Coordinates of C-alpha atoms in Angstrom, one line a residue:
X262 CA -61.3 -9.1 2.7
X263 CA -60.6 -5.6 4.1
X264 CA -63.0 -3.8 6.4
X265 CA -62.9 0.0 6.0
X266 CA -64.7 0.8 9.3
X267 CA -62.5 3.8 10.2
X268 CA -65.1 6.4 9.3
X269 CA -68.3 7.7 10.8
X270 CA -71.4 6.2 9.1
X271 CA -73.3 8.6 7.0
X272 CA -77.1 8.6 6.8
X273 CA -76.9 7.1 3.3
X274 CA -74.5 4.4 4.5
X275 CA -76.8 3.8 7.5
X276 CA -79.7 3.1 5.1
X277 CA -77.6 0.8 3.0
X278 CA -76.6 -1.4 6.0
X279 CA -78.1 -4.8 6.0
X280 CA -76.2 -6.5 8.8
X281 CA -73.3 -8.9 9.2
X282 CA -73.1 -12.1 7.3
X283 CA -74.4 -15.2 8.9
X284 CA -73.4 -18.8 8.4
X285 CA -74.7 -21.8 10.2
X286 CA -71.7 -24.0 11.0
X287 CA -71.6 -27.2 12.9
X288 CA -70.9 -26.6 16.6
X289 CA -69.1 -29.9 17.5
X290 CA -66.4 -29.4 14.8
X291 CA -65.7 -25.8 16.0
X292 CA -65.9 -26.5 19.8
X293 CA -64.6 -30.0 20.5
X294 CA -64.5 -29.1 24.2
X295 CA -68.3 -28.8 24.4
X296 CA -68.3 -32.4 25.6
X297 CA -65.2 -32.1 27.8
X298 CA -62.0 -30.2 27.9
X299 CA -58.5 -31.4 27.4
X300 CA -57.4 -34.4 29.4
X301 CA -60.6 -34.6 31.4
X302 CA -62.7 -35.9 28.5
X303 CA -66.3 -36.0 29.5
X304 CA -65.7 -35.2 33.1
X305 CA -66.3 -31.4 32.5
X306 CA -68.0 -29.2 30.1
X307 CA -65.7 -26.4 28.9
X308 CA -63.1 -24.5 30.8
X309 CA -62.9 -22.8 34.2
X310 CA -64.7 -19.4 34.6
X311 CA -63.8 -16.7 37.1
X312 CA -66.4 -14.7 38.9
X313 CA -67.5 -12.9 42.1
X314 CA -64.1 -11.3 42.5
X315 CA -63.6 -9.0 45.4
X316 CA -60.6 -7.4 47.2
X317 CA -60.1 -10.6 49.2
X318 CA -61.7 -13.4 47.3
X319 CA -63.1 -14.8 44.1
X320 CA -64.8 -17.9 42.6
X321 CA -63.6 -20.4 40.0
X322 CA -66.4 -22.4 38.6
X323 CA -66.5 -25.5 36.3
X324 CA -69.4 -27.6 35.1
X325 CA -69.6 -31.3 35.6
X326 CA -69.9 -33.3 32.4
X327 CA -71.9 -36.4 31.6
X328 CA -69.0 -38.7 32.6
X329 CA -68.4 -37.2 36.0
X330 CA -68.9 -39.7 38.7
X331 CA -69.7 -38.5 42.3
X332 CA -66.5 -40.2 43.5
X333 CA -64.3 -37.9 41.3
X334 CA -62.5 -35.5 43.5
X335 CA -61.5 -31.9 42.5
X336 CA -59.2 -29.4 44.1
X337 CA -57.8 -26.0 43.2
X338 CA -54.1 -25.0 43.7
X339 CA -53.2 -21.3 43.8
X340 CA -50.3 -19.0 44.4
X341 CA -49.2 -15.4 43.7
X342 CA -46.5 -16.8 41.4
X343 CA -46.9 -18.9 38.3
X344 CA -45.9 -22.5 39.0
X345 CA -44.9 -25.2 36.5
X346 CA -45.3 -28.0 38.9
X347 CA -48.4 -28.6 41.0
X348 CA -46.3 -29.6 44.0
X349 CA -44.9 -26.0 44.1
X350 CA -48.2 -24.2 44.8
X351 CA -48.3 -22.7 48.3
X352 CA -52.1 -22.9 48.7
X353 CA -54.9 -25.2 47.9
X354 CA -58.7 -25.3 48.4
X355 CA -60.7 -28.0 50.2
X356 CA -61.3 -31.1 48.1
X357 CA -64.7 -31.3 46.5
X358 CA -66.6 -34.3 45.2
X359 CA -70.2 -35.6 44.6
X360 CA -70.8 -34.0 41.2
X361 CA -72.8 -35.4 38.3
X362 CA -73.8 -34.1 34.9
X363 CA -74.5 -30.3 34.8
X364 CA -73.6 -29.7 38.5
X365 CA -71.6 -26.5 39.1
X366 CA -68.2 -27.2 40.7
X367 CA -67.4 -24.0 42.5
X368 CA -64.2 -23.1 44.4
X369 CA -64.9 -20.0 46.5
X370 CA -61.5 -18.6 47.6
X371 CA -61.2 -16.3 50.6
X372 CA -58.4 -14.6 52.4
X373 CA -56.7 -13.2 49.3
X374 CA -54.8 -10.0 49.0
X375 CA -56.2 -7.0 47.1
X376 CA -54.8 -5.9 43.7
X377 CA -52.9 -9.2 43.4
X378 CA -52.7 -11.6 40.5
X379 CA -53.4 -15.2 41.5
X380 CA -52.3 -18.2 39.4
X381 CA -54.4 -21.3 39.8
X382 CA -54.6 -24.9 38.5
X383 CA -57.5 -27.4 38.9
X384 CA -56.7 -31.0 39.9
X385 CA -58.9 -34.0 39.5
X386 CA -58.8 -37.5 40.9
X387 CA -61.2 -40.1 39.5
X388 CA -61.7 -43.1 41.7
X389 CA -58.7 -45.4 41.8
X390 CA -56.5 -43.0 39.8
X391 CA -53.8 -40.5 40.7
X392 CA -54.3 -36.7 40.8
X393 CA -54.0 -35.0 37.4
X394 CA -53.9 -31.3 36.7
X395 CA -55.3 -28.8 34.2
X396 CA -53.5 -25.9 32.6
X397 CA -52.6 -22.9 34.8
X398 CA -54.8 -19.8 34.5
X399 CA -54.9 -16.6 36.6
X400 CA -57.1 -13.6 37.7
X401 CA -56.6 -10.4 39.6
X402 CA -58.3 -9.3 42.7
X403 CA -60.0 -5.9 43.0
X404 CA -57.7 -3.0 42.3
X405 CA -57.2 -0.4 45.0
X406 CA -57.9 3.3 44.4
X407 CA -55.3 5.1 42.4
X408 CA -54.4 2.2 40.2
X409 CA -55.0 2.2 36.4
X410 CA -56.8 -0.8 34.9
X411 CA -58.7 -2.1 31.9
X412 CA -62.2 -3.7 31.6
X413 CA -64.1 -5.0 28.5
X414 CA -67.7 -5.0 27.5
X415 CA -69.6 -7.4 25.1
X416 CA -73.3 -7.6 24.3
X417 CA -75.7 -9.8 22.4
X418 CA -73.9 -13.0 21.7
X419 CA -77.3 -14.6 20.9
X420 CA -76.7 -18.3 21.4
X421 CA -79.9 -20.0 20.2
X422 CA -81.3 -23.4 21.2
X423 CA -80.3 -24.4 17.7
X424 CA -77.0 -23.6 15.9
X425 CA -78.3 -21.2 13.3
X426 CA -78.0 -17.6 12.2
X427 CA -74.5 -16.8 13.4
X428 CA -71.0 -18.0 12.5
X429 CA -69.8 -19.7 15.7
X430 CA -66.1 -18.9 15.0
X431 CA -66.7 -15.2 15.1
X432 CA -68.3 -15.5 18.5
X433 CA -65.3 -17.4 19.8
X434 CA -62.9 -14.9 18.2
X435 CA -64.4 -12.1 20.1
X436 CA -63.6 -13.7 23.4
X437 CA -60.2 -14.7 22.3
X438 CA -59.7 -11.0 21.5
X439 CA -61.0 -10.1 25.0
X440 CA -58.4 -12.5 26.5
X441 CA -55.7 -10.9 24.4
X442 CA -56.6 -7.5 25.8
X443 CA -56.0 -8.9 29.4
X444 CA -58.8 -6.9 31.2
X445 CA -59.5 -7.3 34.9
X446 CA -63.2 -7.5 34.3
X447 CA -65.5 -8.5 31.4
X448 CA -69.2 -7.3 31.5
X449 CA -71.5 -9.2 29.2
X450 CA -74.7 -7.1 28.7
X451 CA -77.3 -9.7 28.2
X452 CA -78.7 -11.9 25.5
X453 CA -75.7 -14.3 25.7
X454 CA -78.4 -16.9 25.5
X455 CA -81.5 -16.5 23.4
X456 CA -84.2 -18.7 25.0
X457 CA -87.2 -16.3 25.3
X458 CA -89.1 -13.6 23.4
X459 CA -91.1 -10.6 24.5
X460 CA -94.6 -10.8 23.1
X461 CA -97.6 -13.2 23.1
X462 CA -95.4 -16.3 23.5
X463 CA -92.5 -15.7 25.9
X464 CA -91.0 -19.3 25.7
X465 CA -91.4 -20.7 22.2
X466 CA -88.5 -23.1 22.4
X467 CA -88.8 -26.5 24.2
X468 CA -87.4 -26.3 27.7
X469 CA -85.3 -29.4 27.2
X470 CA -83.2 -27.2 24.8
X471 CA -82.3 -24.7 27.5
X472 CA -79.5 -26.6 29.1
X473 CA -77.6 -27.1 25.8
X474 CA -78.1 -23.4 25.0
X475 CA -76.5 -22.4 28.3
X476 CA -73.7 -24.9 27.8
X477 CA -72.8 -23.6 24.3
X478 CA -72.8 -20.0 25.6
X479 CA -70.6 -20.9 28.5
X480 CA -68.3 -22.7 26.2
X481 CA -67.8 -19.7 24.0
X482 CA -67.2 -17.4 27.0
X483 CA -64.7 -19.9 28.2
X484 CA -62.2 -18.5 25.7
X485 CA -61.7 -15.5 28.1
X486 CA -63.5 -16.5 31.3
X487 CA -60.7 -18.7 32.7
X488 CA -58.5 -15.6 33.3
X489 CA -61.0 -12.7 33.4
X490 CA -63.6 -11.9 36.0
X491 CA -66.9 -12.3 34.2
X492 CA -70.0 -10.3 35.3
X493 CA -73.2 -11.4 33.4
X494 CA -75.9 -8.8 33.0
X495 CA -79.5 -9.9 32.1
X496 CA -81.0 -9.0 28.7
X497 CA -84.4 -9.3 27.1
X498 CA -83.9 -12.8 25.6
X499 CA -82.5 -14.4 28.8
X500 CA -86.0 -15.0 29.8
X501 CA -86.1 -14.0 33.5
X502 CA -89.0 -11.6 33.1
X503 CA -90.8 -10.2 36.2
X504 CA -94.1 -11.0 34.5
X505 CA -93.3 -14.7 34.1
X506 CA -91.6 -15.2 37.5
X507 CA -94.0 -18.0 38.6
X508 CA -93.5 -20.1 35.5
X509 CA -91.6 -23.4 35.2
X510 CA -89.5 -21.9 32.4
X511 CA -88.4 -19.0 34.6
X512 CA -87.4 -21.4 37.3
X513 CA -85.4 -23.6 34.9
X514 CA -83.6 -20.6 33.4
X515 CA -82.7 -19.2 36.8
X516 CA -81.3 -22.6 37.8
X517 CA -79.3 -22.9 34.6
X518 CA -77.9 -19.4 35.0
X519 CA -76.5 -20.3 38.4
X520 CA -75.2 -23.6 37.1
X521 CA -73.3 -22.2 34.2
X522 CA -72.2 -18.8 35.4
X523 CA -70.7 -17.6 38.7
X524 CA -73.5 -15.1 39.4
X525 CA -73.0 -12.7 42.3
X526 CA -75.4 -12.6 45.2
X527 CA -76.7 -10.1 47.7
X528 CA -73.5 -10.2 49.9
X529 CA -70.8 -10.8 47.3
X530 CA -69.7 -7.2 47.2
X531 CA -69.7 -4.6 50.1
X532 CA -72.1 -2.5 48.0
X533 CA -74.7 -5.3 48.1
X534 CA -77.0 -6.4 45.3
X535 CA -79.8 -8.7 44.4
X536 CA -79.7 -12.4 45.7
X537 CA -80.2 -13.6 42.1
X538 CA -77.6 -11.2 40.6
X539 CA -80.2 -9.2 38.7
X540 CA -78.6 -5.9 39.9
X541 CA -75.6 -5.0 42.0
X542 CA -72.5 -2.9 42.3
X543 CA -68.8 -3.0 43.2
X544 CA -65.8 -0.7 43.2
X545 CA -62.6 -1.4 41.2
X546 CA -59.7 1.1 41.4
X547 CA -61.1 4.6 40.9
X548 CA -64.5 3.3 39.5
X549 CA -67.9 2.3 40.7
X550 CA -69.7 -0.2 38.5
X551 CA -73.5 -0.6 38.8
X552 CA -75.5 -3.0 36.7
X553 CA -79.3 -3.1 36.3
X554 CA -82.0 -5.5 35.1
X555 CA -84.4 -4.1 32.5
X556 CA -87.2 -6.7 32.7
X557 CA -86.8 -8.4 36.1
X558 CA -89.2 -6.1 37.9
X559 CA -91.7 -5.4 35.1
X560 CA -95.2 -6.4 36.1
X561 CA -96.3 -6.7 32.4
X562 CA -94.5 -7.0 29.1
X563 CA -93.6 -3.6 27.8
X564 CA -93.5 -5.0 24.3
X565 CA -97.2 -5.5 24.6
X566 CA -98.3 -2.7 26.9
X567 CA -95.8 0.2 26.2
X568 CA -92.4 1.5 27.0
X569 CA -93.6 3.1 30.3
X570 CA -93.7 -0.4 31.7
X571 CA -89.9 -0.8 31.6
X572 CA -89.5 -0.1 35.3
X573 CA -86.6 -0.2 37.8
X574 CA -89.0 -1.4 40.6
X575 CA -88.8 -0.1 44.1
X576 CA -85.9 -2.1 45.4
X577 CA -83.7 -1.7 42.3
X578 CA -84.4 2.1 42.2
X579 CA -83.5 2.4 45.9
X580 CA -80.4 0.4 45.3
X581 CA -79.3 2.5 42.4
X582 CA -79.8 5.8 44.2
X583 CA -78.1 4.5 47.3
X584 CA -74.9 3.2 45.7
X585 CA -74.5 6.3 43.5
X586 CA -75.1 8.7 46.4
X587 CA -72.7 6.9 48.7
X588 CA -69.8 6.5 46.3
X589 CA -66.9 8.9 46.1
X590 CA -65.3 7.1 43.2
X591 CA -64.1 9.5 40.5
X592 CA -65.8 7.4 37.8
X593 CA -69.2 5.9 38.1
X594 CA -70.5 3.5 35.3
X595 CA -74.0 2.1 34.9
X596 CA -74.7 -1.0 32.8
X597 CA -78.0 -2.4 31.4
X598 CA -79.1 -4.4 28.4
X599 CA -80.9 -1.4 27.0
X600 CA -82.4 1.9 28.1
X601 CA -85.5 1.9 30.2
X602 CA -88.0 3.0 27.5
X603 CA -87.4 4.7 24.2
X604 CA -88.4 7.4 21.8
X605 CA -92.2 7.7 21.2
X606 CA -91.4 8.3 17.5
X607 CA -89.8 4.8 17.3
X608 CA -90.2 1.3 18.5
X609 CA -90.0 2.4 22.1
X610 CA -91.8 -0.7 23.4
X611 CA -88.8 -2.8 22.4
X612 CA -86.3 -0.6 24.1
X613 CA -84.4 0.7 21.1
X614 CA -82.7 4.1 21.4
X615 CA -79.7 6.0 22.6
X616 CA -78.9 9.4 24.3
X617 CA -81.7 11.0 22.3
X618 CA -84.0 9.0 24.6
X619 CA -82.3 9.8 27.9
X620 CA -85.3 11.8 29.1
X621 CA -88.0 9.4 28.1
X622 CA -89.9 7.2 30.6
X623 CA -87.9 5.7 33.5
X624 CA -84.6 6.3 31.7
X625 CA -85.2 10.0 32.6
X626 CA -85.0 9.0 36.3
X627 CA -81.8 7.1 35.7
X628 CA -80.4 10.1 33.8
X629 CA -81.3 12.4 36.6
X630 CA -79.6 10.2 39.2
X631 CA -76.5 9.9 37.0
X632 CA -76.3 13.7 36.6
X633 CA -76.9 14.3 40.3
X634 CA -74.2 11.9 41.5
X635 CA -71.6 12.2 38.7
X636 CA -72.1 9.0 36.8
X637 CA -70.6 9.6 33.4
X638 CA -71.3 6.6 31.2
X639 CA -74.3 4.4 30.5
X640 CA -73.2 1.2 28.8
X641 CA -75.9 -0.8 27.0
X642 CA -76.4 -3.4 24.2
X643 CA -79.6 -4.6 22.4
X644 CA -79.2 -2.5 19.2
X645 CA -76.2 -4.5 18.0
X646 CA -74.2 -1.4 16.9
X647 CA -71.3 0.5 18.3
X648 CA -72.5 4.0 19.0
X649 CA -71.5 6.8 21.2
X650 CA -74.0 9.6 21.9
X651 CA -74.4 12.2 24.7
X652 CA -77.1 13.7 26.8
X653 CA -76.3 16.5 29.2
X654 CA -72.7 15.4 29.3
X655 CA -73.6 11.7 30.1
X656 CA -72.2 9.3 27.5
X657 CA -74.4 6.5 26.1
X658 CA -72.3 3.7 24.7
X659 CA -73.9 0.9 22.7
X660 CA -71.4 -1.9 22.9
X661 CA -71.7 -3.4 19.4
X662 CA -72.4 -7.1 18.9
X663 CA -70.6 -10.2 20.1
X664 CA -70.8 -11.9 16.7
X665 CA -74.6 -11.8 16.1
X666 CA -74.6 -9.1 13.4
X667 CA -77.3 -6.4 12.9
X668 CA -79.9 -7.1 10.2
X669 CA -82.1 -4.2 11.3
X670 CA -79.9 -1.2 10.5
X671 CA -82.6 0.3 8.2
X672 CA -85.1 -0.1 11.1
X673 CA -82.8 1.8 13.4
X674 CA -82.5 4.7 11.0
X675 CA -86.2 4.8 10.3
X676 CA -87.4 4.8 13.9
X677 CA -84.6 6.6 15.8
X678 CA -82.4 9.6 15.5
X679 CA -79.2 8.8 13.8
X680 CA -76.4 7.3 16.0
X681 CA -73.2 9.2 16.4
X682 CA -69.9 7.4 15.8
X683 CA -71.6 4.5 14.1
X684 CA -69.1 2.4 12.1
X685 CA -69.8 0.0 9.3
X686 CA -68.0 -2.0 6.6
X687 CA -67.8 -1.2 2.9
X688 CA -71.1 -3.0 2.3
X689 CA -72.9 -1.2 5.2
X690 CA -72.7 -4.2 7.5
X691 CA -72.2 -3.9 11.2
X692 CA -68.8 -5.2 12.5
X693 CA -68.7 -7.7 15.4
X694 CA -66.4 -6.8 18.2
X695 CA -66.0 -5.8 21.8
X696 CA -65.5 -2.6 23.8
X697 CA -62.2 -2.0 25.5
X698 CA -62.1 0.6 28.3
X699 CA -58.9 1.9 29.9
X700 CA -59.2 3.8 33.2
X701 CA -56.0 5.9 33.6
X702 CA -55.5 6.8 37.3
X703 CA -52.6 9.2 36.4
X704 CA -54.5 11.3 33.9
X705 CA -57.9 10.7 35.3
X706 CA -59.2 9.8 31.8
X707 CA -61.1 6.8 30.4
X708 CA -60.3 5.7 26.8
X709 CA -63.1 3.7 25.1
X710 CA -62.3 1.7 21.9
X711 CA -64.2 -0.8 19.7
X712 CA -62.1 -3.8 18.7
X713 CA -63.0 -5.7 15.5
X714 CA -63.4 -9.4 15.5
X715 CA -62.6 -11.0 12.2
X716 CA -61.4 -14.3 10.7
X717 CA -59.2 -12.2 8.4
X718 CA -55.9 -10.5 8.9
X719 CA -57.5 -7.3 10.2
X720 CA -58.7 -9.1 13.4
X721 CA -58.1 -6.9 16.4
X722 CA -58.3 -3.6 14.5
X723 CA -59.3 -0.6 16.6
X724 CA -62.4 0.7 14.7
X725 CA -63.1 3.7 16.9
X726 CA -61.6 5.3 20.0
X727 CA -62.3 8.3 22.1
X728 CA -61.3 9.6 25.5
X729 CA -63.5 11.0 28.3
X730 CA -62.0 13.3 30.9
X731 CA -63.2 13.7 34.5
X732 CA -65.5 16.8 34.9

């Protein structure tokens, strides 16, 4: 099946769009590593995941499986050269043990060199057995100024507590494509897990389903995360709402997020951030990256009380202004699950919108700060389409969908101004994929592309691409 996405979407095509096809497939047959990976069997869930990478360190995290005994020992071998034999690695971490089902097994490396690729391999030693070793993977530490690099962006994977709505193979294909692009960093812009709703009932799913949902999401991200620095941004279905912060569900989700993802903390990066990773910033090459939390500081649910209740909050606002004002990076990028508000003519209380809504509610404050301090791109998700629009020279880039489709295309057209550079297939469906961003230190330009994920021969097709130059 061909996918003629290489054209801007007309208003008529926009109306005709009904979303990507969805098929409910059995998870266990598609992801045999959900209950263990490779030779480890049930000792681990999934693969390694890289996170919290700086100029001199980084974390490699695994998750203990239901067969992991506390006596099992783990260690990480690493080097600046790829090694075929475990005995040849020049460095190793301390040996870790004491892990049982769902415990995070985290190797926090320090003393690394900036802008260097490190190869690593995990070893394990069950009680009474010899050391065995996993496959070798790698990651790169923070690029120094003046170096070109690539990063990728995904949004809205939507892993539900039950395996329905979305073809699991498409989700996995997206992160296989990300890995093939070999970026330094991957930003996931929220709703990787779908465990909560805005509205009268915030947590309709049974809490005992939360752990399996995080495990499935982690397993899909594993396709890229073992060799790409993953930075998870919170969305509106992740469930960490400011207005539910005292609930048992909030506490459970917060704990699971730390168990399954290497979330950065307040001191991970020199620029600082939130202790729970809700917001933060770091530099990489010639770029400053800042991510924000749309709902973590909301006192009431904006879905019920209005778009003006999407707020940055005092500490997040102060942080955003501080890092933007203090950075001399040529490029400054801001990331959030969606804009802070929306157009009054549309469903603003649900955060839909693009650059046409840059001056509405608290998004106006973000827009002002971006203009004042030279931040050029606001990356967001939530609307499940790939769209590029501009306000006062600031690009608003909606990052498509990571395999979850978009059944509400007609709603977007009815309630919001048409999206620029919106691409669709012959049937008006919205293509799944990821954003690839190339920061060229020589030309000073950034090239942004949307890459198709498909189970057909057109997988990896560049559906749209454009280049932004420094002002």
